[in-house]
């Protein structure tokens, strides 16, 4: 059997009304049992009958329907491009795993929505269809005021977007990428480096963190009139690295902050293959990455790296829970972490 | 104002009934417009009035409610641990990005559900609350028959679990990890290697692919009576690699298939630091990884790697769409890809 759009019909899932009939209780009682509100309202015998009837019928509560009844949803939507993990690195994947576990313990269903970033309003509409209790976006560009408004009208209690600025009504989540650049720049300047290259990845989606990192290095260099900062375009391919290294003698750089460890490893290998010495000593090129990957310690010299010290994922989950429970909390900026340099032999 | 669970009330989202009232049409008309069924049923003027009313009220259709009405959902749930990306490597993240884009083009909302793997029935219940049209799991252990049944009763048209075996009612998605082992083993045996180590990662969640990879190497070696295969425990830390390398002279291995490129890079570096020569020549230890990472080509010698040749992500999205449209399709096994060796200098 097919419906007008050419789909076969799927059996209708069992409803809470059917469970109530089978257990001989009201629908409200079924609702109390499945929303964790049975204590003091539903006796132990009735609770057992409801659970047995649900088991027999194969009933599970409907997250979205429940969210409408309860006035809040249980879905926390993390809106991030599906390729966020490689962009943000393994630290992000670890953080995400911890965040989803923490949400689970708080009774939420965390889902990652990775569809392509559309216009803000289209994206917000797609997310609103899931009736989330909270939306955290990592999208670039961030939402605008009308997108936040649409989510709020669809019952989303808390909208959190990347800082430093957030649209009206939304909270800002701040991981200040310029700090990563300031730390890397200050480290290299303190070691006497004055001609500092800063890698700007050619891969899409990284400008939102690469540009503030460059600005951070420039801010660090501002106090040193003899220092110069040079942006360097680099794609994550051996060919691109070889092209950049061919220009190196003309650039005359004595240090590079390479965006992250992957770009740093690629560039360091290409510099070495062209006969440049890498390291902290005189006449060597200092190379600094970011993310503090294990693999980056396998090259020689071992890579100096800017490490992200993120807040514990359960702190973020608790923040979301707090905002969902009190949706009128005035929007604020919430800091996600800081950065520090882990000095090793490369620079 | 707070509800009995201590939550502030959230404004109720605008309903399709409110849109219908404002546009002066029936609820069915609103439903036709938002379910892509307006052609031939709703005039252009009424369609425009419905969209204008929805815009003014901030109405968005409710994905889950719509799925109940339409007899199928629009959510495709990819149930994978949130730390799947690092486990499966960057190839998986790329695949996921392509898969979600392809679902989006087909009118689905792809969400990644990364909560911890519970007992199969608990996991299925959590997923069923989202009323997905299809569920693809990468969980280990896979679902059982009652979990599949629960999902089907909740209206899930297609359940796809990792193969080679699938529980009754579910389709099997097969990426035959033993083939990766067979290819690596055959490559090393053809090069004359006879004492082959196979890395079994100590990190959790990898046994489901590591064990069949080991079995594959053993299958390749079965035709060579003078060949021996040795499982090697290794954690992704420099200390663990140093401990394994300290035992190397006693093991007397001339080759190692190191599970993936990260373990291979770690082990190769530790072997080199201990004075072992790596490569294809006599007296050298052959090292083979998997995933064909860019970073693995940065070490010297460049790493030989087993590459996954996955099906195009839109082929998987189209398979899901086909199964959702025809939920009575008999369960089958669907191959996700094959493997091949990319020979380089390391082995």
XYZ file of C-alpha atoms in Angstrom:
694
model
C 0.000 0.000 0.000
C 1.372 3.423 -0.886
C 0.376 6.924 0.194
C 0.009 9.804 -2.314
C 3.760 10.504 -2.213
C 4.544 6.953 -3.262
C 5.445 5.608 0.170
C 4.180 2.385 1.635
C 2.158 2.933 4.786
C 3.966 2.206 8.050
C 1.977 0.821 11.000
C 0.948 3.577 13.432
C 2.993 3.388 16.631
C 1.095 2.437 19.812
C -0.202 5.523 21.651
C -0.252 6.453 25.314
C -4.074 6.190 25.098
C -3.738 2.519 24.149
C -1.386 1.979 27.105
C -3.863 3.730 29.416
C -6.739 1.518 28.189
C -4.733 -1.667 28.611
C -3.500 -0.686 32.092
C -6.943 0.593 33.147
C -5.647 4.059 34.059
C -6.010 7.584 32.689
C -3.711 9.040 30.012
C -2.488 11.542 32.603
C -1.301 8.610 34.720
C 0.647 7.175 31.778
C 2.128 10.601 31.193
C 3.184 10.936 34.856
C 4.876 7.530 34.744
C 6.893 8.290 31.605
C 7.803 11.847 32.568
C 9.303 10.911 35.933
C 6.445 12.611 37.808
C 4.776 9.502 39.238
C 6.117 9.886 42.799
C 3.269 10.969 45.093
C 0.769 10.812 42.241
C 0.653 7.212 41.002
C 0.695 4.147 43.262
C 3.282 1.395 42.806
C 0.709 -1.064 41.475
C -0.564 1.323 38.797
C 2.995 2.231 37.812
C 3.784 -1.468 37.350
C 0.605 -1.983 35.269
C 1.490 1.005 33.047
C 5.014 -0.261 32.454
C 3.788 -3.785 31.733
C 1.173 -2.499 29.266
C 3.784 -0.314 27.547
C 6.121 -3.294 27.295
C 3.407 -5.506 25.788
C 2.342 -2.897 23.247
C 5.852 -1.785 22.370
C 4.995 1.767 23.436
C 7.711 4.362 23.837
C 6.953 7.988 24.696
C 7.250 10.433 21.846
C 10.040 12.869 22.702
C 8.603 15.725 20.670
C 4.980 15.203 21.731
C 6.106 15.001 25.338
C 8.034 18.220 24.937
C 4.881 19.983 23.792
C 2.889 18.680 26.756
C 5.614 19.377 29.320
C 6.386 22.839 27.963
C 9.989 21.894 27.310
C 11.747 19.434 25.053
C 14.300 16.824 25.892
C 16.300 17.253 22.716
C 19.468 19.306 22.821
C 20.513 20.059 19.279
C 24.173 20.621 18.564
C 24.165 22.235 15.152
C 27.559 21.731 13.624
C 28.728 20.829 10.149
C 29.230 17.075 9.977
C 32.870 17.736 9.167
C 33.345 19.705 12.383
C 35.310 16.931 14.082
C 38.248 16.998 11.665
C 38.165 20.795 11.613
C 38.219 21.180 15.382
C 40.407 18.142 15.855
C 40.214 15.118 18.102
C 39.849 17.324 21.172
C 36.439 18.340 19.879
C 35.357 14.736 19.333
C 36.378 13.852 22.891
C 34.538 16.906 24.191
C 31.455 15.972 22.199
C 31.447 12.435 23.585
C 31.645 13.774 27.142
C 29.001 16.411 26.469
C 26.510 13.907 25.062
C 27.076 11.542 27.997
C 26.537 14.387 30.455
C 23.319 15.438 28.685
C 22.140 11.825 28.822
C 22.671 11.728 32.595
C 20.598 14.923 32.893
C 17.712 13.316 30.988
C 18.301 14.968 27.613
C 18.771 13.471 24.187
C 21.726 15.159 22.548
C 21.683 15.081 18.758
C 24.221 16.419 16.333
C 22.588 18.074 13.339
C 25.160 18.189 10.621
C 23.229 19.274 7.550
C 24.939 21.936 5.479
C 24.809 25.472 6.820
C 22.018 27.245 4.986
C 20.931 30.827 5.344
C 20.434 31.396 9.105
C 16.631 31.453 8.910
C 16.455 28.248 6.829
C 18.824 26.518 9.212
C 16.807 27.646 12.241
C 13.598 26.398 10.611
C 15.124 22.951 10.013
C 16.288 22.765 13.624
C 12.972 24.057 14.989
C 11.203 21.108 13.367
C 12.876 18.896 15.976
C 11.413 21.093 18.762
C 14.693 21.193 20.696
C 14.870 22.422 24.286
C 18.183 24.043 23.469
C 20.225 24.730 20.355
C 23.990 25.125 20.397
C 25.442 26.211 17.076
C 28.990 26.052 15.842
C 27.962 27.373 12.468
C 29.746 30.173 10.745
C 28.197 32.663 10.146
C 26.213 32.574 13.385
C 22.438 32.955 13.634
C 20.791 36.340 13.303
C 18.047 37.884 15.422
C 15.156 36.554 13.329
C 16.558 33.013 13.404
C 16.853 33.155 17.202
C 13.331 34.520 17.390
C 11.984 31.679 15.245
C 13.647 29.095 17.510
C 12.299 30.761 20.638
C 8.780 30.865 19.196
C 9.083 27.127 18.444
C 9.701 26.557 22.148
C 13.496 26.472 22.264
C 14.362 27.649 25.754
C 18.024 28.421 25.152
C 19.989 29.329 22.028
C 23.770 29.403 22.307
C 25.972 30.645 19.459
C 29.714 31.178 19.033
C 30.939 34.412 20.606
C 32.253 36.973 21.160
C 29.025 38.519 19.773
C 25.645 36.772 19.924
C 22.420 37.891 18.234
C 19.698 39.351 20.514
C 18.161 36.679 22.746
C 21.033 34.210 22.369
C 23.844 33.323 24.715
C 27.440 33.531 23.505
C 29.826 30.581 23.868
C 33.322 31.977 23.840
C 36.464 30.098 22.896
C 38.641 33.107 22.186
C 40.770 31.972 19.248
C 42.738 35.216 19.344
C 44.091 34.046 22.705
C 45.640 31.009 20.964
C 47.415 33.427 18.616
C 48.488 35.743 21.450
C 49.974 32.805 23.385
C 51.818 31.435 20.349
C 53.061 34.908 19.408
C 54.220 35.758 22.946
C 56.054 32.413 23.160
C 57.930 33.000 19.902
C 58.697 36.651 20.698
C 60.048 35.721 24.146
C 62.388 33.277 22.364
C 63.749 36.179 20.297
C 61.862 35.462 17.041
C 60.935 38.594 15.091
C 59.810 37.461 11.595
C 56.777 35.302 12.307
C 54.680 33.541 9.677
C 51.069 32.619 10.528
C 49.407 29.866 8.482
C 45.927 30.609 7.121
C 44.479 27.252 5.994
C 43.087 27.147 2.470
C 40.505 24.542 3.503
C 36.969 25.974 3.848
C 35.338 26.671 7.198
C 38.502 27.511 9.121
C 38.593 31.284 8.700
C 36.411 31.761 11.802
C 39.255 30.466 13.944
C 42.249 31.226 11.701
C 41.573 34.956 11.339
C 41.366 35.654 15.097
C 44.484 33.504 15.625
C 46.347 35.736 13.165
C 44.967 38.823 14.923
C 46.222 37.389 18.218
C 49.762 36.973 16.909
C 49.637 40.540 15.600
C 48.428 41.786 18.994
C 51.338 40.015 20.683
C 53.777 41.539 18.174
C 52.379 45.057 18.636
C 54.660 45.605 21.631
C 57.756 44.767 19.570
C 58.472 47.469 16.954
C 61.093 45.233 15.301
C 58.673 42.298 14.868
C 56.782 41.521 11.646
C 53.890 39.103 11.116
C 53.281 37.462 7.714
C 50.101 35.563 6.817
C 50.910 32.376 4.860
C 48.332 30.560 2.728
C 48.659 26.783 3.003
C 46.437 23.895 1.926
C 46.709 20.517 3.633
C 48.591 18.884 0.759
C 52.263 18.129 0.211
C 52.207 20.129 -3.036
C 50.971 23.270 -1.285
C 53.619 22.890 1.434
C 56.369 22.476 -1.188
C 55.206 25.659 -2.949
C 55.268 27.645 0.312
C 58.716 26.312 1.209
C 60.049 27.310 -2.232
C 59.176 30.922 -1.322
C 60.767 30.666 2.145
C 64.199 32.178 1.304
C 62.449 35.271 -0.077
C 60.210 35.511 2.996
C 63.117 35.220 5.427
C 60.945 34.042 8.326
C 62.498 32.691 11.534
C 59.282 31.293 13.033
C 55.816 30.064 12.082
C 52.574 29.515 13.987
C 51.002 26.896 11.715
C 47.282 27.069 12.717
C 47.220 23.531 14.135
C 49.395 20.445 14.492
C 48.390 18.910 11.157
C 49.474 22.000 9.191
C 52.559 22.301 11.420
C 53.567 18.674 10.766
C 53.068 19.100 7.037
C 55.040 22.369 6.873
C 57.820 21.151 9.170
C 58.359 18.066 7.014
C 58.453 20.162 3.829
C 60.937 22.631 5.415
C 63.155 19.717 6.531
C 62.965 18.077 3.101
C 64.222 21.405 1.633
C 67.186 21.438 4.008
C 65.937 23.876 6.672
C 66.744 23.141 10.322
C 63.809 23.278 12.721
C 64.055 24.103 16.400
C 64.783 26.617 19.125
C 68.465 27.303 18.447
C 69.999 30.102 16.362
C 69.698 29.683 12.620
C 66.760 27.323 13.050
C 63.130 27.942 12.123
C 60.787 27.735 15.107
C 57.533 25.856 14.344
C 54.489 25.956 16.649
C 51.245 24.038 16.098
C 48.034 23.765 18.064
C 45.849 20.944 19.510
C 48.745 19.060 21.130
C 48.156 15.862 19.132
C 49.977 12.687 20.060
C 51.024 12.228 16.436
C 52.729 15.630 16.441
C 55.146 14.369 19.092
C 56.277 11.599 16.724
C 58.124 13.905 14.325
C 61.630 15.061 15.219
C 62.055 17.616 16.683
C 58.910 17.129 18.765
C 56.321 19.765 18.017
C 55.650 22.714 20.318
C 51.883 23.164 20.436
C 49.145 25.445 21.756
C 46.834 23.311 23.853
C 43.118 24.056 24.396
C 42.127 23.850 28.044
C 38.383 23.393 27.573
C 35.854 23.461 30.399
C 34.651 20.032 31.510
C 31.848 18.831 29.213
C 29.497 18.281 32.149
C 29.861 21.959 33.047
C 28.527 22.844 29.603
C 25.702 20.281 29.952
C 24.771 21.738 33.340
C 24.782 25.240 31.851
C 22.385 24.078 29.128
C 20.144 22.411 31.714
C 20.115 25.567 33.841
C 19.157 27.729 30.868
C 16.442 25.272 29.767
C 14.952 25.316 33.252
C 15.069 29.126 33.383
C 14.598 30.329 29.800
C 14.214 33.958 30.888
C 17.849 34.057 32.065
C 19.333 37.199 30.478
C 21.713 36.317 27.633
C 25.335 36.278 28.703
C 28.752 35.209 27.497
C 29.952 31.797 28.683
C 33.623 30.969 28.337
C 34.399 27.497 26.925
C 38.093 27.393 27.667
C 41.520 28.939 27.463
C 44.831 28.148 25.747
C 48.396 27.479 26.838
C 51.655 26.699 25.055
C 53.214 23.254 25.575
C 56.868 23.945 24.750
C 58.837 21.152 23.047
C 61.860 21.065 20.763
C 60.423 22.499 17.526
C 60.128 26.131 18.585
C 6.458 30.645 36.637
C 7.598 27.069 37.058
C 5.952 23.730 36.322
C 5.893 20.881 38.883
C 9.391 19.762 37.826
C 10.831 23.179 38.611
C 10.982 24.450 35.052
C 9.801 27.829 33.894
C 7.007 27.573 31.373
C 8.033 28.144 27.753
C 5.539 29.794 25.393
C 3.604 27.213 23.374
C 4.781 27.200 19.753
C 2.271 28.398 17.141
C 0.198 25.503 15.771
C -0.899 24.625 12.263
C -4.470 25.306 13.482
C -3.487 28.909 14.245
C -1.944 29.205 10.781
C -5.113 27.776 9.231
C -7.304 30.284 11.129
C -5.138 33.236 10.156
C -4.967 32.163 6.487
C -8.680 31.310 6.380
C -8.057 27.724 5.229
C -8.460 24.254 6.703
C -5.744 22.503 8.724
C -5.529 19.918 5.940
C -4.611 22.718 3.542
C -1.811 23.883 5.842
C -0.628 20.287 6.082
C -0.629 19.881 2.276
C 1.440 23.059 1.864
C 4.086 22.018 4.380
C 4.283 18.400 3.280
C 4.948 19.174 -0.364
C 1.509 17.858 -1.405
C -0.097 21.158 -2.389
C 0.196 20.668 -6.157
C -3.235 19.931 -7.607
C -4.884 20.373 -4.197
C -4.253 23.953 -3.050
C -4.447 27.019 -5.287
C -1.526 29.428 -5.593
C -3.370 32.155 -3.669
C -4.163 29.918 -0.714
C -0.609 28.590 -0.698
C 0.725 32.143 -0.512
C -1.721 33.016 2.321
C -0.639 29.916 4.280
C 3.056 30.764 3.897
C 2.459 34.399 4.860
C 0.448 33.385 7.947
C 3.158 30.906 8.945
C 5.796 33.575 8.529
C 3.852 36.080 10.661
C 3.190 33.582 13.440
C 6.664 32.048 13.359
C 5.162 28.646 12.617
C 7.378 25.756 11.552
C 6.027 22.250 10.978
C 6.777 19.742 13.701
C 8.959 17.030 12.195
C 7.756 14.329 14.551
C 4.066 15.260 14.413
C 4.274 15.439 10.641
C 5.881 12.009 10.563
C 2.910 10.581 12.465
C 0.417 12.169 10.097
C 2.320 11.234 6.949
C 2.981 7.685 8.093
C 6.723 8.164 7.842
C 9.256 10.364 9.552
C 11.821 12.676 8.074
C 14.483 11.965 10.663
C 17.264 9.547 9.773
C 19.050 8.650 12.968
C 22.682 7.636 12.750
C 23.314 5.991 16.089
C 27.023 6.071 16.719
C 29.108 6.783 19.782
C 30.075 10.461 19.747
C 33.702 9.367 19.640
C 33.120 7.376 16.451
C 34.927 9.910 14.282
C 38.341 9.454 15.916
C 37.814 5.678 16.035
C 36.894 5.358 12.378
C 39.263 8.109 11.347
C 38.864 11.174 9.174
C 37.499 9.076 6.316
C 34.419 8.447 8.418
C 33.940 12.146 9.166
C 34.142 12.961 5.457
C 31.702 10.169 4.692
C 29.343 11.426 7.374
C 29.412 14.956 5.972
C 28.567 13.659 2.512
C 25.874 11.345 3.836
C 24.121 14.099 5.779
C 24.222 16.423 2.761
C 22.762 13.706 0.556
C 19.963 13.015 3.086
C 19.228 16.727 3.195
C 18.828 16.816 -0.593
C 16.373 13.899 -0.325
C 14.264 15.814 2.215
C 15.446 14.049 5.366
C 16.921 15.447 8.531
C 19.992 13.413 9.424
C 20.888 13.449 13.099
C 23.765 11.771 14.849
C 22.751 10.288 18.185
C 25.891 9.830 20.186
C 24.686 8.954 23.678
C 26.527 6.050 25.282
C 25.604 2.591 24.049
C 23.195 1.119 26.561
C 21.647 -2.301 26.527
C 20.176 -2.764 23.015
C 16.554 -2.356 24.145
C 17.285 0.811 26.160
C 19.176 2.285 23.236
C 16.351 1.437 20.826
C 13.831 3.035 23.187
C 15.836 6.276 23.334
C 16.085 6.369 19.546
C 12.401 5.493 19.070
C 11.447 8.597 21.038
C 12.669 10.627 18.061
C 10.312 8.660 15.747
C 12.973 8.204 13.070
C 12.112 7.010 9.576
C 15.315 5.004 9.550
C 17.959 4.044 12.070
C 21.531 3.211 11.100
C 23.614 1.926 13.980
C 27.351 1.631 14.293
C 27.037 0.391 17.848
C 28.860 -2.625 19.131
C 27.225 -4.934 20.118
C 24.532 -4.542 17.471
C 20.787 -4.466 18.163
C 18.904 -7.648 18.952
C 15.543 -8.826 17.595
C 13.448 -7.186 20.318
C 15.197 -3.833 19.834
C 14.519 -3.981 16.091
C 10.915 -4.905 16.834
C 10.508 -1.948 19.184
C 11.838 0.438 16.548
C 9.557 -1.024 13.885
C 6.533 -0.731 16.158
C 7.451 2.930 16.746
C 7.188 3.493 12.995
C 10.818 3.130 11.928
C 10.653 1.899 8.353
C 14.243 0.703 8.043
C 16.788 -0.478 10.587
C 20.350 -0.987 9.372
C 23.030 -2.514 11.609
C 26.669 -3.491 11.098
C 27.086 -6.829 9.312
C 27.898 -9.516 8.483
C 24.966 -10.709 10.669
C 21.884 -8.565 11.334
C 19.070 -9.316 13.783
C 15.713 -10.416 12.274
C 13.996 -7.541 10.459
C 17.136 -5.442 10.076
C 19.372 -4.852 7.088
C 23.107 -5.500 7.372
C 25.651 -2.860 6.388
C 28.860 -4.660 5.577
C 32.331 -3.188 5.706
C 34.239 -6.448 5.926
C 37.144 -5.611 8.238
C 38.623 -9.067 7.709
C 39.258 -8.021 4.104
C 41.531 -5.211 5.366
C 43.521 -7.846 7.245
C 43.591 -10.247 4.286
C 44.895 -7.476 1.993
C 47.587 -6.364 4.462
C 48.595 -9.984 5.123
C 48.746 -10.904 1.441
C 50.850 -7.813 0.718
C 53.396 -8.663 3.431
C 53.506 -12.369 2.514
C 54.067 -11.544 -1.163
C 57.067 -9.442 -0.061
C 58.505 -12.500 1.680
C 57.571 -11.628 5.272
C 56.781 -14.634 7.457
C 56.712 -13.431 11.087
C 53.880 -10.909 11.111
C 52.687 -8.945 14.149
C 49.112 -7.594 14.192
C 48.326 -4.700 16.541
C 45.229 -5.044 18.725
C 44.508 -1.556 20.111
C 44.039 -1.338 23.867
C 41.603 1.571 23.458
C 37.960 0.576 23.988
C 35.483 0.151 21.158
C 37.961 -1.038 18.534
C 37.703 -4.809 18.983
C 34.795 -4.985 16.515
C 37.165 -4.004 13.719
C 40.509 -5.153 15.181
C 39.495 -8.779 15.753
C 38.311 -9.410 12.167
C 41.425 -7.624 10.868
C 43.560 -10.091 12.831
C 41.445 -12.976 11.513
C 42.012 -11.683 7.982
C 45.796 -11.681 8.378
C 45.563 -15.218 9.751
C 43.431 -16.274 6.767
C 46.029 -14.840 4.378
C 48.797 -16.680 6.244
C 46.948 -20.002 6.207
C 48.338 -20.765 2.751
C 51.924 -20.320 3.977
C 52.942 -23.133 6.365
C 56.119 -21.241 7.300
C 54.241 -18.047 8.270
C 53.306 -17.097 11.841
C 50.937 -14.361 13.028
C 51.367 -12.721 16.448
C 48.733 -10.472 18.070
C 50.369 -7.433 19.723
C 48.627 -5.344 22.396
C 49.317 -1.626 21.994
C 47.776 1.481 23.539
C 48.015 4.838 21.764
C 50.730 6.194 24.074
C 54.477 6.505 23.689
C 54.997 4.479 26.875
C 53.002 1.525 25.530
C 54.930 1.645 22.239
C 58.263 1.683 24.096
C 57.210 -1.372 26.147
C 56.243 -3.288 23.003
C 59.495 -2.376 21.266
C 61.494 -3.568 24.293
C 60.007 -7.047 23.694
C 60.735 -6.919 19.937
C 64.066 -8.833 19.908
C 62.370 -11.735 21.722
C 59.418 -11.657 19.309
C 61.663 -11.661 16.238
C 58.983 -10.204 13.933
C 59.864 -9.006 10.422
C 56.564 -7.224 9.719
C 53.608 -5.600 11.489
C 50.088 -4.647 10.428
C 49.426 -1.901 12.968
C 45.587 -1.629 12.912
C 45.596 1.921 11.506
C 47.979 4.726 10.576
C 47.998 6.332 14.024
C 49.155 3.115 15.724
C 51.536 2.481 12.819
C 53.108 5.949 13.147
C 53.472 5.528 16.890
C 55.038 2.059 16.617
C 57.288 2.966 13.686
C 58.707 5.928 15.587
C 59.313 3.804 18.687
C 61.024 1.103 16.592
C 63.245 3.731 14.931
C 64.103 5.330 18.271
C 65.254 1.864 19.443
C 67.558 1.522 16.412
C 65.407 -0.723 14.177
C 65.401 -0.037 10.431
C 61.949 0.208 8.807
C 61.196 -0.590 5.188
C 60.920 -3.124 2.410
C 64.543 -4.248 2.170
C 66.189 -7.245 3.843
C 66.889 -6.847 7.564
C 64.234 -4.144 7.837
C 60.891 -4.347 9.636
C 57.920 -3.823 7.312
C 55.196 -1.584 8.811
C 51.701 -1.299 7.313
C 48.937 0.982 8.623
C 45.385 1.654 7.493
C 43.269 4.738 6.586
C 45.892 6.285 4.277
C 46.197 9.497 6.312
C 48.088 12.458 4.910
C 50.035 12.741 8.162
C 51.265 9.147 7.793
C 53.081 10.161 4.635
C 55.095 12.729 6.593
C 57.199 10.189 8.497
C 60.220 8.643 6.791
C 59.963 6.081 5.314
C 56.483 6.970 4.056
C 53.862 4.647 5.454
C 52.308 1.841 3.439
C 48.595 1.845 4.248
C 45.362 -0.079 3.655
C 42.879 2.349 2.164
C 39.086 2.065 2.548
C 37.267 2.431 -0.759
C 33.828 3.315 0.594
C 30.689 3.583 -1.526
C 29.661 7.140 -2.371
C 27.677 8.643 0.519
C 24.753 9.495 -1.757
C 24.453 5.829 -2.655
C 23.898 5.055 1.019
C 21.410 7.937 1.330
C 19.502 6.647 -1.688
C 19.451 3.146 -0.197
C 17.963 4.559 3.011
C 15.361 6.499 1.036
C 14.430 3.405 -0.962
C 13.991 1.330 2.189
C 11.946 4.058 3.890
C 9.646 4.239 0.886
C 9.281 0.442 0.788
C 9.550 -0.739 4.402
C 8.489 -4.271 3.514
C 11.682 -4.794 1.464
C 13.141 -8.103 2.679
C 16.238 -7.539 4.846
C 19.470 -7.907 2.914
C 23.177 -7.272 3.203
C 24.449 -4.019 1.705
C 28.180 -3.641 1.116
C 29.661 -0.311 2.252
C 33.056 -0.626 0.631
C 36.224 -2.569 0.021
C 39.915 -2.202 0.886
C 43.162 -1.960 -1.040
C 46.832 -1.585 -0.126
C 48.612 1.663 -1.065
C 52.262 0.541 -1.148
C 54.899 3.044 -0.014
C 58.386 2.750 1.470
C 57.608 1.445 4.977
C 56.641 -2.100 4.111
